[in-house]
Amino acid sequence: MKVYSPETIEETTKILGKLKGNVHLLAGGTDLVVKVKEGTVLPENLINIRKLPLDYIKEEGNQLRIGALTSIETIHRSKPIRTYAPILSDAAGKMGSPQIRNLATIGGNIANASPAADTVPPLFVLNAQIVLKDQKGSRVIPIEKFFSGPGENVMRRDEILMEITFRKCAQSDEWFFSKLGQRKALAISKVSLAFRGKVNQNRLTDVSIALGAVAPTVIYAQRTARFLESKTFDSALIDEASRIIQEEASPISDIRSTSEYRRRMVGALLKQGLWELKAGVSPD
Amino acid sequence: MSVIGKSEIRKDVRLKVTGKAVYIDDLSFPEMLWVKVVRSPLPHGLIKRFNPSSALAVQGIVSVLTYKDIPGTNVVPIVLMDQPLLAEKVVRYIGEPIALIAGEDRQAIEEGAREIDIEFEKLPPILDPLMAMKEDSPKIYGKDNIFSHHRIRRGNIRQGFEECDLVVENRYTTSYQEHAYIETQGVIAVPYEGRMKIYGSLQCPFYVQHAVSSVLGLPYSQIEVIQTTTGGAFGGKEDVPSLVASQAALVAFHTKRPAKLIYTREEDVESMSKRHPAVIDYKSGVTKEGYLKAVQVKYVLNAGAYSTLSPIVLWRGTVHAVGPYKCPNVKVDSYAVATNTVPCGAFRGFGMPQITFAIESQMDELANRLHIDPIEFRLRNILRKGDRTVTGHLIKESMELEKTLKKASQIGWKREREISNGYKKRGMGIACNYYGVGLGAGGRHLAKAGAWVSVLSDGSVNFAVGTTEMGQGMETVLSQILANELGVKYERVSMVPTATTQVPDSGPTVASRATVMSGNALIKAARPIKKSIMEVASKMLKSPISKVKLADGYATSGTKRIGLDEVIDKCFQQRKIMSSQGWYKAPYTSWNKATGQGKPYFVYSTGTNLAEVEVNTLTGEVTVKRIIAVHDVGKVINPQTAAGQVEGGVLQGIGYALFEDMAPAGGKILNTNFSTYILPTAKDAPEIVSNFIEDPYPQGPFGAKGLGEQPIIGVAPAVINAIFDATGVRIRDLPATPEKIIAELNSHHPTFIPLGRR
Ligand SMILES: Cc1cc2nc3c(=O)[nH]c(=O)nc-3n(C[C@H](O)[C@H](O)[C@H](O)COP(=O)(O)OP(=O)(O)OC[C@H]3O[C@@H](n4cnc5c(N)ncnc54)[C@H](O)[C@@H]3O)c2cc1C
């Protein structure tokens, strides 16, 4: 195994462009090192990207830009993210443990392409864009186009994930992120759900819902979102929406849970979140 | 002031928290080889071909050994002698050792292991114990696949049930539980002038000595076992290190070089012992006044491919199969059954957490159906002094279950429930248990312990015992006992690492026995030394011996006092006996194998756990809010280590109740590390209120009984009963995962309304 430790982006993309054989980028290593230990990944070339200047959170007008190497803990605690994308900060705080959050990066969470990655459903409802770069230049991909299957994404082998950008949320946006794990910390999501929308005169508008761990990639629950916008926000609407959303999921059974439970929980998490939202917004 | 009952600082704490404690993997010796075990990938199969040549060709590989290289007997001696150290022709579980590879470093042995060429012929495996018990099933052990069968017969079971107003009958099942000691199995074997020294992470040095001796064909005297700092054990390092040490020793024997063998977490989980999965058919009957009349139990343990300690685990579960209750008509049949799965063995509680889950679930259900408060119902049935257990044992002393029950209920049993918030339901559950301290009649020949005490001329004290420190606090508690006995300061006392050369065979460090057994042996060892000190002090103080008291580093008589260091110095000048051996034999026990009657244990510890939970009925998630654990332990020697035992046991019990699940597929354990084997974390920990009832046990050191295992035993049923109280859902298959709770909540069975909610 060859290890490279480039210090600039140019150097990195050059190495990436040149190398033959398999190449793996190492950020926090909390996914990659586990796979190397398990033997499912045997890197011939390892590029340690931790020295690259990609650890930042920037506000530009109504945009937020997050560098790929920003740690999950930094995102959880960041003032601008708490203010303008509280759902992302909340989801980051529900990941792993303090040790993991300090090492893990948002770029790694996305590039790893797990359907259970916890920053991804919030990034879906934030309509985030992913910025990729190779030797020749950059390209921008909407997050929902980034994933092609469990553990698979559309990045080419000579590209690096540079940053994530999205529009700031309005103060009036309602949101919640719910995650079910096998315990209260250090738990990979069995099911997760990100909700964003507005409540106007007892109606929901601008609803966006993303689901984690119940399909080969994170998905939008579009039918449910449209349905929620169609009628008065009351308990009948909530009940019906939590039925519809179960049809949008296509979960599997694995070592962490069963498909049946996961499907039911998609509905339960929506119901629980909307009830709490409703109780806080306008009592029935 | 007495050192007994004081929270002295643990002897091992400084080294451990500063990272200076030396665990087995921290040790190395010149010329040391690394060892790796080649294991079976099949649950059942024949070894058709074994070719080590390509492994031997790997650079750095020194030796590949099989059963043919064993100079002694190819058996790990435990109870039934059925387990080979290395498989010969047949493999019987996934992970069974076949060969040993020794090399110059870790990389070489990993590569060597990949190169080993073995061809198998698959045989159909039996994975389910109930299938294995069927007459027409293939046999993997004896005529019936049954390693061990125990029974209790008392009264007339048929008539008993006829006299009942209510009979409840259910099946309970439990999963494996993994010990999850932080330090995996590890041993270094060092050949030394024809002898073999074994250093290792282990609970029972004498077991290891006997095993290595039998495998190498050397006398016990040539095998020296030294325990290194042991990072947790919980029963998982009781019999199993015998196997690990024999593997390392075989390599050291042949290569004449030190051999180090450290298991990876994955191979440890795959191949090492665990808590047995159980299937329990439990039928109990009561009168409408709430008195237990009849209990019938069939208790089946999935023992795995070899018997290891299963016969004794099963025996303990059998003895306690009715719980700490009176019952005139009892029929218990228990079986440890062979299957092509990993051999199970000792784990804190030793066959009792499984059966106690069934017992206390039944008790709760009976109380609810009778509309009697579960505490009141238990009070009508519990054992008190003067009662007989279901094995006919007349309890004469130290039985304060009633006090634990009343104390727990006084701390936290609220009939007025907290208002449940919509879909989040609150509930409370209770469970009692008792635990026979020590090995009992099932291990009578081992129920002994030795100790050696040496007071040095500067007044400091060394002692050695045959039981081991594994994180449970034994060294601390025994130091307190000895300090108190000799009157020296606690800080002056220290234990030398446990080794087979220090003291006679003292049996294993299991069964919550170390405080009572080694504590008593130490007190006996201290006697002649104390006599020396008293005699000299009496002269120095010019006071009759009967007036002299030793405490806190001083000899005193009335208002006169003198420093013990000075007295001890004088003892040495006068060449008094200042070091001595002690020997303690456990009190009488008995057992009739045909009837299950007798006095199986010399004393019982008892306890009550009360759990308060919140169940999210939308997601099935259970949050344990609070556990109140009250234990009757005779006497608390060190309140802090005692509370520590309880807190650890409670968390382990919560893991058993809610999280820890292992469902092997085709005999293969899928979750072999802690990313998928789910242990509770600090965030899952409830508020834990621990409380102790102290009714001195006259035969115990300063009145102490055992506490080590008690804390885990009643936790799961208390939690499960609380889930029932909250939701009306009764989970009879551990662990109670959200998946199971949701399935039950959404099933169309008429749910039974818990008493607290009517
Ligand atoms: C104990 C534990 C608990 C965990 N808990 C959670 C949890 O609760 N929720 C959750 O979502 N995840 C969890 N994870 C998974 C993991 O921590 C996260 O996915 C983390 O964000 C990965 O980031 P990293 O920097 O460590 O990635 P790495 O392991 O360094 O990389 C992961 C993958 O992404 C690629 N990569 C990384 N950075 C870039 C880049 N800039 N450009 C291109 N490719 C890149 C790497 O090549 C690799 O393939 C947990 C992991 C562990 C070990």
CSV table of C-alpha atoms and ligand atoms in Angstrom, one decimal, chain A residues 24-35 49 54 68-69 72 94-97 100 103-109 111-112 116-119 155 159-162 179 186-189, ligand 1:
chain,number,residue,atom,x,y,z
A,24,HIS,CA,-8.9,5.6,-1.6
A,25,LEU,CA,-9.1,9.0,0.0
A,26,LEU,CA,-8.7,9.1,3.8
A,27,ALA,CA,-10.5,11.8,5.6
A,28,GLY,CA,-11.5,11.0,9.2
A,29,GLY,CA,-11.2,7.3,8.5
A,30,THR,CA,-14.2,6.3,10.5
A,31,ASP,CA,-15.7,4.4,7.6
A,32,LEU,CA,-12.6,3.6,5.6
A,33,VAL,CA,-10.4,2.2,8.4
A,34,VAL,CA,-13.3,-0.1,9.5
A,35,LYS,CA,-13.5,-1.5,6.0
A,49,ILE,CA,-6.4,14.4,2.5
A,54,LEU,CA,-11.2,22.0,3.2
A,68,ALA,CA,-15.7,18.5,2.9
A,69,LEU,CA,-13.2,18.1,5.8
A,72,ILE,CA,-19.3,16.4,12.3
A,94,LYS,CA,-27.2,12.5,16.8
A,95,MET,CA,-24.3,10.8,15.1
A,96,GLY,CA,-21.9,8.3,16.8
A,97,SER,CA,-20.2,9.5,19.9
A,100,ILE,CA,-16.5,9.7,16.3
A,103,LEU,CA,-12.9,12.5,13.6
A,104,ALA,CA,-15.7,12.0,11.1
A,105,THR,CA,-16.1,14.5,8.3
A,106,ILE,CA,-19.2,15.6,6.4
A,107,GLY,CA,-17.4,14.8,3.1
A,108,GLY,CA,-16.7,11.3,4.3
A,109,ASN,CA,-20.3,10.9,5.4
A,111,ALA,CA,-18.9,10.1,-0.2
A,112,ASN,CA,-19.3,6.9,1.7
A,116,ALA,CA,-28.1,5.4,6.7
A,117,ALA,CA,-25.7,8.4,6.6
A,118,ASP,CA,-27.2,10.9,9.0
A,119,THR,CA,-26.2,14.2,7.4
A,155,MET,CA,-17.9,10.5,-8.4
A,159,GLU,CA,-12.4,13.4,-8.4
A,160,ILE,CA,-12.5,14.8,-4.9
A,161,LEU,CA,-15.5,16.1,-3.0
A,162,MET,CA,-14.7,19.7,-2.2
A,179,LYS,CA,-33.5,8.8,13.9
A,186,LEU,CA,-23.1,5.0,18.9
A,187,ALA,CA,-26.0,3.8,16.7
A,188,ILE,CA,-26.3,3.5,13.0
A,189,SER,CA,-29.8,4.6,11.8
C,1,LIG,C1,-18.5,3.8,15.9
C,1,LIG,C2,-19.0,4.5,14.7
C,1,LIG,C3,-20.3,5.2,14.8
C,1,LIG,C4,-20.8,5.8,13.7
C,1,LIG,N1,-22.0,6.4,13.8
C,1,LIG,C5,-22.5,7.1,12.7
C,1,LIG,C6,-23.8,7.7,12.8
C,1,LIG,O1,-24.4,7.7,13.9
C,1,LIG,N2,-24.3,8.3,11.7
C,1,LIG,C7,-23.6,8.2,10.5
C,1,LIG,O2,-24.1,8.8,9.5
C,1,LIG,N3,-22.4,7.6,10.4
C,1,LIG,C8,-21.9,7.0,11.5
C,1,LIG,N4,-20.6,6.4,11.4
C,1,LIG,C9,-20.0,6.4,10.1
C,1,LIG,C10,-18.9,7.5,9.8
C,1,LIG,O3,-18.4,8.0,11.0
C,1,LIG,C11,-19.5,8.6,9.0
C,1,LIG,O4,-20.0,8.2,7.8
C,1,LIG,C12,-18.4,9.7,8.8
C,1,LIG,O5,-19.0,10.9,8.5
C,1,LIG,C13,-17.4,9.3,7.7
C,1,LIG,O6,-16.5,10.4,7.6
C,1,LIG,P1,-14.9,10.2,7.6
C,1,LIG,O7,-14.3,11.5,7.5
C,1,LIG,O8,-14.5,9.4,8.8
C,1,LIG,O9,-14.7,9.3,6.3
C,1,LIG,P2,-13.6,8.3,5.8
C,1,LIG,O10,-13.7,7.0,6.5
C,1,LIG,O11,-12.3,8.9,5.8
C,1,LIG,O12,-14.1,8.1,4.3
C,1,LIG,C14,-15.3,7.5,4.0
C,1,LIG,C15,-15.3,7.3,2.5
C,1,LIG,O13,-15.5,8.6,1.8
C,1,LIG,C16,-14.4,8.9,1.0
C,1,LIG,N5,-14.0,10.3,1.1
C,1,LIG,C17,-13.9,10.9,2.3
C,1,LIG,N6,-13.7,12.2,2.1
C,1,LIG,C18,-13.7,12.4,0.7
C,1,LIG,C19,-13.6,13.6,-0.1
C,1,LIG,N7,-13.4,14.8,0.4
C,1,LIG,N8,-13.7,13.4,-1.4
C,1,LIG,C20,-14.0,12.1,-1.9
C,1,LIG,N9,-14.1,11.0,-1.2
C,1,LIG,C21,-14.0,11.2,0.1
C,1,LIG,C22,-13.3,7.9,1.4
C,1,LIG,O14,-12.4,7.6,0.4
C,1,LIG,C23,-14.1,6.7,1.9
C,1,LIG,O15,-14.4,5.9,0.8
C,1,LIG,C24,-20.1,5.8,12.5
C,1,LIG,C25,-18.9,5.2,12.4
C,1,LIG,C26,-18.3,4.5,13.5
C,1,LIG,C27,-17.0,3.8,13.4
